[in-house]
Short mmCIF file of C-alpha atoms in Angstrom, two decimals:
data_model
loop_
_atom_site.label_atom_id
_atom_site.label_comp_id
_atom_site.label_asym_id
_atom_site.label_seq_id
_atom_site.Cartn_x
_atom_site.Cartn_y
_atom_site.Cartn_z
CA MET A 24 -7.04 4.34 -7.64
CA PRO A 25 -4.94 7.21 -10.06
CA ALA A 26 -2.19 6.30 -7.34
CA LEU A 27 0.99 4.35 -8.17
CA GLY A 28 1.12 2.53 -5.79
CA HIS A 29 -2.63 1.27 -6.16
CA THR A 30 -2.59 1.12 -10.07
CA GLY A 31 1.07 -1.38 -10.20
CA PRO A 32 -0.89 -4.33 -8.74
CA LEU A 33 -4.19 -3.60 -10.70
CA LEU A 34 -2.18 -3.68 -13.59
CA ALA A 35 -0.17 -6.30 -13.09
CA ILE A 36 -3.56 -7.88 -12.33
CA SER A 37 -4.35 -7.18 -15.34
CA ALA A 38 -1.29 -8.15 -17.70
CA ASP A 39 -1.40 -11.23 -16.05
CA LEU A 40 -4.92 -11.90 -17.07
CA ALA A 41 -4.32 -10.87 -20.76
CA ALA A 42 -1.34 -13.68 -21.14
CA ARG A 43 -3.76 -16.57 -20.42
CA GLY A 44 -5.99 -14.86 -22.97
CA HIS A 45 -8.49 -13.16 -21.33
CA GLU A 46 -10.18 -9.82 -22.95
CA VAL A 47 -8.92 -6.56 -20.09
CA VAL A 48 -10.05 -3.03 -20.42
CA PHE A 49 -8.91 -1.16 -17.41
CA LEU A 50 -10.28 1.94 -16.02
CA GLY A 51 -8.11 4.44 -14.42
CA GLY A 52 -5.92 7.54 -13.99
CA ALA A 53 -4.26 9.22 -17.77
CA ARG A 54 -0.83 8.94 -16.77
CA PHE A 55 -0.93 5.27 -17.13
CA ALA A 56 -2.64 4.79 -20.68
CA GLY A 57 0.84 3.27 -21.51
CA ALA A 58 1.47 1.18 -18.81
CA ALA A 59 -2.00 -0.76 -19.19
CA ALA A 60 -1.46 -0.63 -22.82
CA ARG A 61 1.61 -2.68 -22.06
CA ALA A 62 0.28 -4.96 -20.19
CA GLY A 63 -1.87 -5.58 -23.07
CA ALA A 64 -4.66 -4.12 -21.58
CA ARG A 65 -7.17 -1.78 -23.65
CA PHE A 66 -7.10 1.52 -21.72
CA VAL A 67 -9.89 3.45 -20.08
CA ALA A 68 -9.48 6.98 -18.30
CA LEU A 69 -11.28 7.93 -14.94
CA PRO A 70 -13.27 11.39 -15.70
CA ALA A 71 -11.20 14.49 -14.95
CA GLU A 72 -13.37 14.55 -11.65
CA ALA A 73 -12.78 11.52 -10.95
CA ASP A 74 -8.71 11.40 -11.84
CA PHE A 75 -6.09 13.30 -9.95
CA ASP A 76 -1.84 13.15 -9.77
CA ASP A 77 -0.03 11.38 -6.38
CA ARG A 78 2.76 13.03 -7.26
CA ASP A 79 1.04 16.03 -6.13
CA LEU A 80 -1.59 15.20 -4.48
CA ASP A 81 -1.39 19.10 -2.44
CA ALA A 82 -1.43 20.66 -6.29
CA SER A 83 -4.73 18.55 -7.00
CA PHE A 84 -6.06 19.52 -3.92
CA PRO A 85 -5.78 22.38 -2.94
CA GLY A 86 -6.38 23.33 1.09
CA ARG A 87 -4.29 20.19 1.67
CA SER A 88 -0.85 21.32 2.19
CA GLU A 89 -1.92 23.39 4.83
CA LEU A 90 -2.70 20.52 7.15
CA PRO A 91 -0.61 18.49 9.46
CA PRO A 92 -0.57 15.76 8.84
CA GLY A 93 -2.77 13.95 11.56
CA PRO A 94 -6.75 13.05 11.89
CA GLU A 95 -7.55 16.87 10.26
CA ARG A 96 -5.53 15.95 7.55
CA ILE A 97 -6.89 11.84 7.06
CA ALA A 98 -9.78 13.53 7.10
CA PHE A 99 -9.91 16.22 4.22
CA ASP A 100 -8.26 12.49 2.36
CA VAL A 101 -11.11 10.87 3.03
CA ARG A 102 -14.05 13.15 1.79
CA ARG A 103 -11.99 14.46 -1.64
CA VAL A 104 -9.76 12.30 -2.97
CA PHE A 105 -12.08 8.86 -1.40
CA LEU A 106 -15.81 10.01 -1.57
CA ASP A 107 -15.76 12.99 -3.44
CA PRO A 108 -15.10 10.85 -7.00
CA VAL A 109 -17.38 7.61 -5.93
CA PRO A 110 -20.26 8.96 -8.07
CA HIS A 111 -17.82 9.80 -11.02
CA GLN A 112 -16.48 6.41 -10.90
CA TYR A 113 -19.59 4.53 -10.76
CA ARG A 114 -20.78 6.76 -13.30
CA ALA A 115 -17.77 5.98 -15.36
CA LEU A 116 -18.35 2.34 -14.81
CA LEU A 117 -21.84 2.48 -16.24
CA ALA A 118 -20.74 4.05 -19.33
CA LEU A 119 -17.86 1.04 -19.48
CA LEU A 120 -20.02 -1.33 -18.94
CA ALA A 121 -22.87 -0.77 -21.08
CA GLU A 122 -20.74 -1.17 -23.84
CA PHE A 123 -17.80 -4.00 -22.67
CA PRO A 124 -20.33 -6.12 -21.17
CA ALA A 125 -17.39 -7.59 -18.88
CA GLU A 126 -18.21 -10.65 -15.91
CA ALA A 127 -15.97 -9.44 -13.75
CA VAL A 128 -15.04 -6.44 -12.60
CA ILE A 129 -11.50 -6.33 -10.25
CA ALA A 130 -11.41 -3.19 -7.86
CA ASP A 131 -8.71 -1.49 -6.16
CA ALA A 132 -10.69 -1.52 -2.67
CA PHE A 133 -9.73 2.78 -2.30
CA LEU A 134 -12.22 3.14 -6.05
CA GLN A 135 -15.53 2.82 -4.44
CA GLY A 136 -17.47 3.28 -7.26
CA ALA A 137 -17.04 -0.31 -7.74
CA LEU A 138 -18.49 -0.78 -4.27
CA ALA A 139 -21.47 1.27 -5.37
CA LEU A 140 -22.36 -0.62 -8.38
CA ALA A 141 -22.48 -3.45 -6.44
CA LEU A 142 -24.78 -2.06 -3.76
CA GLY A 143 -26.86 -0.53 -6.89
CA ARG A 144 -27.39 -3.49 -8.77
CA PRO A 145 -28.83 -7.63 -7.80
CA ARG A 146 -25.72 -10.02 -8.31
CA ALA A 147 -27.41 -10.97 -11.61
CA GLU A 148 -27.91 -8.12 -13.18
CA ARG A 149 -23.98 -7.29 -12.19
CA PRO A 150 -20.45 -8.95 -13.73
CA ALA A 151 -19.44 -10.56 -9.89
CA LEU A 152 -16.97 -8.31 -8.06
CA ILE A 153 -13.38 -8.74 -6.81
CA GLY A 154 -12.28 -5.84 -4.51
CA VAL A 155 -8.37 -6.23 -3.64
CA GLY A 156 -6.92 -4.84 -0.72
CA VAL A 157 -3.62 -2.87 -1.76
CA THR A 158 -3.38 -1.63 2.03
CA PRO A 159 -3.09 -3.58 4.81
CA SER A 160 -6.19 -4.83 5.84
CA MET A 161 -9.18 -2.41 6.99
CA LEU A 162 -11.62 -5.02 7.48
CA PRO A 163 -12.92 -3.34 11.21
CA SER A 164 -12.51 -7.21 14.03
CA ALA A 165 -13.40 -7.43 17.57
CA ASP A 166 -9.90 -9.11 16.89
CA THR A 167 -7.66 -5.74 16.14
CA ALA A 168 -7.81 -2.12 16.85
CA PRO A 169 -9.24 -0.04 14.16
CA PHE A 170 -7.66 0.78 11.13
CA GLY A 171 -5.54 3.73 11.29
CA LEU A 172 -3.86 3.54 14.61
CA GLY A 173 -1.52 1.56 13.99
CA LEU A 174 -1.68 -0.39 17.35
CA PRO A 175 -0.86 -4.58 17.13
CA PRO A 176 -3.57 -7.06 18.32
CA MET A 177 -3.92 -7.63 22.09
CA PRO A 178 -4.42 -10.90 23.22
CA GLY A 179 -7.76 -12.31 25.47
CA GLU A 180 -10.68 -10.29 26.44
CA GLU A 181 -8.57 -7.74 27.85
CA GLY A 182 -7.90 -7.41 23.84
CA ARG A 183 -11.09 -6.89 22.98
CA ALA A 184 -12.54 -4.19 25.39
CA ARG A 185 -9.76 -2.17 24.41
CA ASN A 186 -11.21 -2.93 20.89
CA ARG A 187 -14.60 -1.82 21.73
CA ALA A 188 -13.61 1.06 23.35
CA LEU A 189 -11.68 2.21 20.49
CA GLN A 190 -14.09 1.51 17.89
CA GLU A 191 -16.80 3.09 20.07
CA GLU A 192 -14.63 6.15 20.27
CA LEU A 193 -13.88 5.96 16.61
CA ASP A 194 -17.26 5.71 15.40
CA ARG A 195 -18.39 8.60 17.61
CA ARG A 196 -15.56 10.95 16.09
CA GLY A 197 -15.95 9.13 12.72
CA GLU A 198 -20.33 10.17 12.73
CA PRO A 199 -19.80 13.60 10.25
CA LEU A 200 -17.28 11.74 7.88
CA GLN A 201 -20.42 8.97 8.05
CA ARG A 202 -23.15 11.15 7.29
CA TYR A 203 -20.84 12.54 4.76
CA ALA A 204 -19.75 9.57 2.94
CA GLU A 205 -24.05 8.46 3.18
CA LYS A 206 -24.63 11.59 0.95
CA VAL A 207 -22.35 11.17 -1.59
CA PHE A 208 -23.51 7.42 -2.31
CA ALA A 209 -26.67 8.71 -2.20
CA GLU A 210 -26.18 10.85 -5.13
CA ALA A 211 -25.31 7.96 -6.88
CA GLY A 212 -28.18 5.94 -5.93
CA VAL A 213 -27.19 3.63 -3.34
CA GLN A 214 -28.11 3.05 -0.06
CA LEU A 215 -24.51 2.36 2.10
CA PRO A 216 -25.42 -0.53 4.17
CA GLU A 217 -24.70 -0.02 8.61
CA GLY A 218 -21.72 -0.08 10.58
CA PRO A 219 -18.26 0.93 9.81
CA ARG A 220 -17.51 1.83 6.03
CA GLY A 221 -14.11 -0.08 6.01
CA ARG A 222 -16.35 -3.28 6.56
CA ALA A 223 -18.47 -2.38 3.45
CA VAL A 224 -15.58 -2.74 1.20
CA VAL A 225 -14.55 -6.17 1.82
CA ALA A 226 -17.95 -7.34 2.76
CA VAL A 227 -19.76 -6.29 -0.11
CA PRO A 228 -17.73 -7.38 -2.89
CA ASP A 229 -18.27 -11.29 -3.68
CA VAL A 230 -14.33 -12.07 -3.10
CA PHE A 231 -12.16 -9.76 -1.39
CA VAL A 232 -8.28 -10.83 -1.92
CA GLN A 233 -5.81 -9.59 0.30
CA LEU A 234 -2.43 -8.90 -1.25
CA THR A 235 -0.86 -10.49 2.40
CA VAL A 236 -0.35 -13.42 3.88
CA PRO A 237 -1.62 -14.66 7.71
CA GLY A 238 2.48 -13.65 9.14
CA PHE A 239 1.82 -10.12 8.10
CA GLU A 240 -1.66 -9.17 8.64
CA TYR A 241 -3.91 -9.23 12.04
CA PRO A 242 -5.81 -12.85 12.98
CA ARG A 243 -9.76 -11.97 12.65
CA SER A 244 -11.86 -14.46 13.80
CA ASP A 245 -14.94 -13.03 12.92
CA ALA A 246 -14.19 -11.90 8.98
CA PRO A 247 -16.54 -13.07 6.54
CA ALA A 248 -16.74 -15.98 4.24
CA SER A 249 -15.51 -13.79 1.32
CA TYR A 250 -12.58 -12.34 2.62
CA ARG A 251 -9.20 -14.65 1.91
CA LEU A 252 -5.52 -13.90 2.09
CA ILE A 253 -3.36 -14.47 -1.24
CA GLY A 254 0.27 -14.03 -0.45
CA ALA A 255 1.19 -10.48 -2.11
CA LEU A 256 2.22 -9.74 -6.13
CA PRO A 257 5.98 -10.83 -7.37
CA GLY A 258 7.29 -7.58 -8.80
CA ALA A 259 8.82 -6.63 -12.74
CA VAL A 260 12.45 -7.75 -12.31
CA GLY A 261 13.36 -4.01 -14.06
CA GLY A 262 15.04 -5.00 -17.29
CA GLU A 263 14.24 -2.00 -19.17
CA ARG A 264 16.47 0.16 -17.50
CA PRO A 265 20.56 -0.25 -17.70
CA LEU A 266 21.76 -1.46 -14.37
CA PRO A 267 23.97 1.46 -12.28
CA SER A 268 27.80 0.79 -13.37
CA TRP A 269 28.37 0.22 -9.16
CA TRP A 270 26.60 -2.36 -8.96
CA GLY A 271 28.71 -5.29 -8.87
CA GLU A 272 29.69 -3.97 -4.93
CA VAL A 273 25.95 -5.17 -4.12
CA THR A 274 26.91 -8.03 -4.38
CA GLY A 275 30.24 -8.05 -2.67
CA GLU A 276 31.74 -8.52 0.78
CA ARG A 277 29.79 -5.93 2.00
CA GLN A 278 26.88 -5.91 4.12
CA VAL A 279 23.83 -3.77 2.40
CA VAL A 280 21.21 -1.52 3.57
CA VAL A 281 18.80 0.11 1.37
CA VAL A 282 16.62 2.91 1.94
CA THR A 283 14.00 4.50 0.48
CA GLN A 284 11.03 6.52 0.94
CA GLY A 285 8.89 5.01 -1.88
CA THR A 286 7.06 6.48 -4.91
CA LEU A 287 4.67 9.23 -2.92
CA ALA A 288 5.79 10.66 0.16
CA ASN A 289 9.86 11.19 -0.99
CA THR A 290 8.95 15.17 -1.63
CA ASP A 291 11.29 15.28 1.92
CA LEU A 292 14.44 13.43 1.26
CA GLY A 293 15.54 14.77 4.84
CA GLU A 294 12.93 13.04 6.39
CA LEU A 295 14.46 9.43 6.56
CA ILE A 296 16.84 8.89 3.34
CA ALA A 297 19.62 11.71 4.98
CA PRO A 298 18.82 10.85 8.54
CA THR A 299 19.91 6.91 7.84
CA VAL A 300 22.82 8.12 4.74
CA ALA A 301 24.42 10.09 8.15
CA ALA A 302 23.72 7.48 10.54
CA LEU A 303 25.57 5.25 8.45
CA ALA A 304 27.79 7.52 6.79
CA GLU A 305 30.96 6.11 9.03
CA ARG A 306 29.60 1.63 8.99
CA ASP A 307 31.65 -1.11 6.64
CA VAL A 308 28.13 -0.95 5.00
CA LEU A 309 27.38 -0.32 1.33
CA VAL A 310 24.14 1.91 1.52
CA VAL A 311 21.72 2.58 -1.53
CA ALA A 312 19.03 5.58 -1.41
CA ALA A 313 16.69 4.45 -4.16
CA THR A 314 15.21 8.59 -3.72
CA GLY A 315 11.84 8.05 -6.39
CA ARG A 316 12.49 11.14 -7.64
CA PRO A 317 14.62 12.27 -11.38
CA ASP A 318 16.85 15.30 -8.71
CA GLY A 319 16.98 12.46 -5.85
CA PRO A 320 20.44 12.36 -6.09
CA GLN A 321 21.59 15.74 -6.33
CA LEU A 322 18.75 16.66 -3.66
CA LEU A 323 20.39 14.54 -1.54
CA ALA A 324 23.82 15.45 -1.96
CA GLY A 325 22.56 18.81 -1.05
CA LEU A 326 20.96 18.07 2.35
CA LEU A 327 24.17 16.23 3.31
CA GLY A 328 26.82 19.11 2.32
CA GLY A 329 27.43 18.69 -0.74
CA ARG A 330 28.60 15.62 -1.11
CA LEU A 331 27.88 12.22 -0.36
CA PRO A 332 29.84 9.77 2.10
CA ASP A 333 31.71 7.12 0.03
CA ASN A 334 30.00 4.44 1.40
CA VAL A 335 26.53 6.22 -0.95
CA ARG A 336 25.28 5.22 -4.02
CA ALA A 337 22.18 7.22 -4.66
CA VAL A 338 19.64 6.17 -7.72
CA ASP A 339 15.90 7.81 -8.57
CA TYR A 340 15.13 4.26 -9.12
CA VAL A 341 16.50 0.88 -8.62
CA PRO A 342 14.91 -2.51 -9.15
CA PHE A 343 13.89 -3.63 -6.33
CA GLU A 344 13.21 -7.11 -7.16
CA ARG A 345 17.36 -7.78 -8.67
CA LEU A 346 18.41 -5.61 -5.97
CA LEU A 347 16.70 -7.08 -2.38
CA PRO A 348 18.34 -10.56 -2.96
CA HIS A 349 21.76 -9.05 -2.27
CA THR A 350 20.52 -6.95 0.89
CA ASP A 351 20.89 -7.46 4.39
CA ALA A 352 18.14 -4.78 5.61
CA LEU A 353 15.58 -2.54 4.34
CA VAL A 354 14.97 1.18 6.26
CA SER A 355 11.72 2.29 4.60
CA ASN A 356 8.89 5.06 5.46
CA GLY A 357 5.94 1.92 5.11
CA GLY A 358 4.94 1.40 1.57
CA TYR A 359 3.22 -1.82 1.63
CA GLY A 360 4.53 -3.29 -1.44
CA GLY A 361 8.15 -2.11 -0.71
CA VAL A 362 7.90 -3.96 2.91
CA GLN A 363 6.66 -6.87 1.60
CA THR A 364 8.95 -7.46 -1.08
CA ALA A 365 11.65 -7.38 1.23
CA LEU A 366 10.23 -10.12 3.11
CA ARG A 367 9.54 -12.48 -0.56
CA TYR A 368 13.39 -11.93 0.42
CA GLY A 369 14.17 -12.22 3.70
CA VAL A 370 15.10 -9.05 4.22
CA PRO A 371 14.66 -7.59 7.43
CA VAL A 372 13.47 -3.62 7.79
CA VAL A 373 13.75 -0.29 10.26
CA VAL A 374 10.34 1.50 9.32
CA ALA A 375 9.39 5.23 10.18
CA GLY A 376 5.92 6.54 8.56
CA VAL A 377 3.74 8.63 10.25
CA SER A 378 1.70 9.33 6.22
CA GLU A 379 -1.01 7.17 4.79
CA ASP A 380 -0.98 3.43 5.65
CA LYS A 381 2.21 3.80 6.55
CA PRO A 382 2.04 3.35 11.33
CA GLU A 383 -0.03 0.33 10.08
CA VAL A 384 2.14 -1.52 7.73
CA ALA A 385 4.89 -0.37 10.86
CA ALA A 386 3.10 -2.10 13.24
CA ARG A 387 2.95 -5.40 11.13
CA VAL A 388 6.93 -5.29 10.66
CA GLN A 389 7.08 -5.04 14.66
CA TRP A 390 4.19 -7.29 14.92
CA SER A 391 5.09 -10.37 13.07
CA GLY A 392 8.68 -9.91 14.51
CA ALA A 393 10.82 -8.97 10.61
CA GLY A 394 11.55 -5.63 12.04
CA LEU A 395 11.59 -2.64 14.41
CA ASP A 396 8.70 0.24 14.08
CA LEU A 397 11.05 4.34 15.04
CA ARG A 398 7.31 5.37 15.56
CA THR A 399 7.98 8.48 13.42
CA GLY A 400 8.01 10.49 10.09
CA ARG A 401 11.13 11.65 10.77
CA PRO A 402 13.89 9.57 12.77
CA ALA A 403 17.03 11.35 14.69
CA PRO A 404 20.38 9.72 12.54
CA GLU A 405 21.00 7.69 16.27
CA ALA A 406 17.78 6.36 16.07
CA VAL A 407 18.25 4.85 12.28
CA GLY A 408 21.53 3.28 13.40
CA TRP A 409 20.73 1.65 16.76
CA ALA A 410 17.54 0.09 14.49
CA VAL A 411 19.55 -0.79 11.58
CA ASP A 412 22.78 -2.47 14.13
CA GLN A 413 19.96 -4.76 16.37
CA VAL A 414 17.95 -6.30 13.07
CA LEU A 415 22.04 -6.50 11.72
CA GLY A 416 23.30 -7.92 14.92
CA GLU A 417 20.46 -9.71 15.91
CA GLY A 418 19.57 -13.30 14.35
CA ARG A 419 16.22 -13.35 14.87
CA PHE A 420 15.14 -10.57 12.72
CA ARG A 421 16.40 -11.80 9.54
CA GLU A 422 15.34 -15.62 11.04
CA ARG A 423 11.86 -13.85 10.93
CA ALA A 424 12.19 -12.21 7.37
CA ARG A 425 12.89 -15.45 6.33
CA ALA A 426 10.59 -17.44 7.52
CA LEU A 427 7.56 -14.66 6.02
CA GLY A 428 9.98 -15.25 2.80
CA ALA A 429 9.07 -19.00 3.07
CA GLU A 430 5.45 -18.74 3.59
CA TYR A 431 5.13 -15.64 0.39
CA ALA A 432 6.44 -18.86 -1.19
CA GLU A 433 3.49 -20.98 -0.59
CA TYR A 434 1.34 -19.13 -2.45
CA ARG A 435 0.00 -17.75 -6.01
CA PRO A 436 -2.05 -15.15 -6.28
CA PHE A 437 -2.36 -14.26 -10.57
CA ASP A 438 -3.16 -18.26 -10.07
CA THR A 439 -5.99 -17.65 -7.52
CA ILE A 440 -7.25 -14.56 -9.00
CA ALA A 441 -7.39 -15.81 -12.39
CA GLY A 442 -9.68 -18.88 -10.66
CA LEU A 443 -11.54 -17.05 -8.97
CA VAL A 444 -12.38 -14.93 -12.48
CA GLU A 445 -13.27 -18.47 -13.62
CA SER A 446 -15.52 -19.60 -10.83
CA LEU A 447 -17.44 -16.52 -10.58
CA THR A 448 -18.31 -16.28 -14.32
#
């Protein structure tokens, strides 16, 4: 999918495979051509009908901004962002494979043109398909509530009964979207299998790898054998840009709290970054506000009356792989990659996010014991301050985050994917 949070992991996988000597072609959004080249892959752009700029989804998809966050916008996104491009993605894949007879296709789970490839061709007539889960697992299960509700597992038969009732209700309400999905895939010349589309996304590929560990993903006793948790990908160290002049402060005596709204939901810094800065302005901590946009520091100062508190360092970009080893707590709106990067370094997390997959990430943070879910996308400063005090002051959060960090360290996801490529082909 031509969005940074989806493209980044696939580029990292491409770079690793290219470094191992494989010939790699990257099919993706036009703005990532340079990044693909740096990864050592030949780049092919998705057709215009399947490409968009995730930095401004509302401009890419007219009418989206008129819908409030919630069921209506989710339904709009499912139709326009994820389903409408499927026939164009599928045709682009077929055209690419006609001139580049690949032995394996590795696809982000949300690029469902790859799903059409597996459904439309017998295994003997197509490359091996490896699906990659770059968001919390969407696989329906008797053991979990349906994806999107942000509900952690409930044990026993009571929990299973709850899950069945919720899935039945979701299936009923989602019937129009299911019929729409079937129509889109039929236009591509393939038939979707019976049952929830979330299961097909995982069960149809020859192997589906979920980029996480068991400690951060709900157990599913009924998962297909092809479904594997393989750990989180390590990020780039970020040595291509000079470190800020204040970098020495992060290795000082004060505790460090990092706050970010990620790379997608950072249009309004008043949602989380500003409340966090306001909440911690008088605390004896160093606050690093990673705004994710070039004008972010100026916008943040404007939201706070024209100047930043003395203990705040605001930046557009900061190399998280270098910052998080010196961080005591992360305040995040729930980006899957960013939260898992923090946990890899044993950093407890406070999450406040309601868009995209963020409620599911937030629920997993609290379920895992590594942090707190504020269950809102726009918390009051008092709520953020209380939560930060809890994760800094109660050792159980740091202890659990460190245990998860040790679990992540046991996995070698690049080796696993390379091994799958070689064994499946």
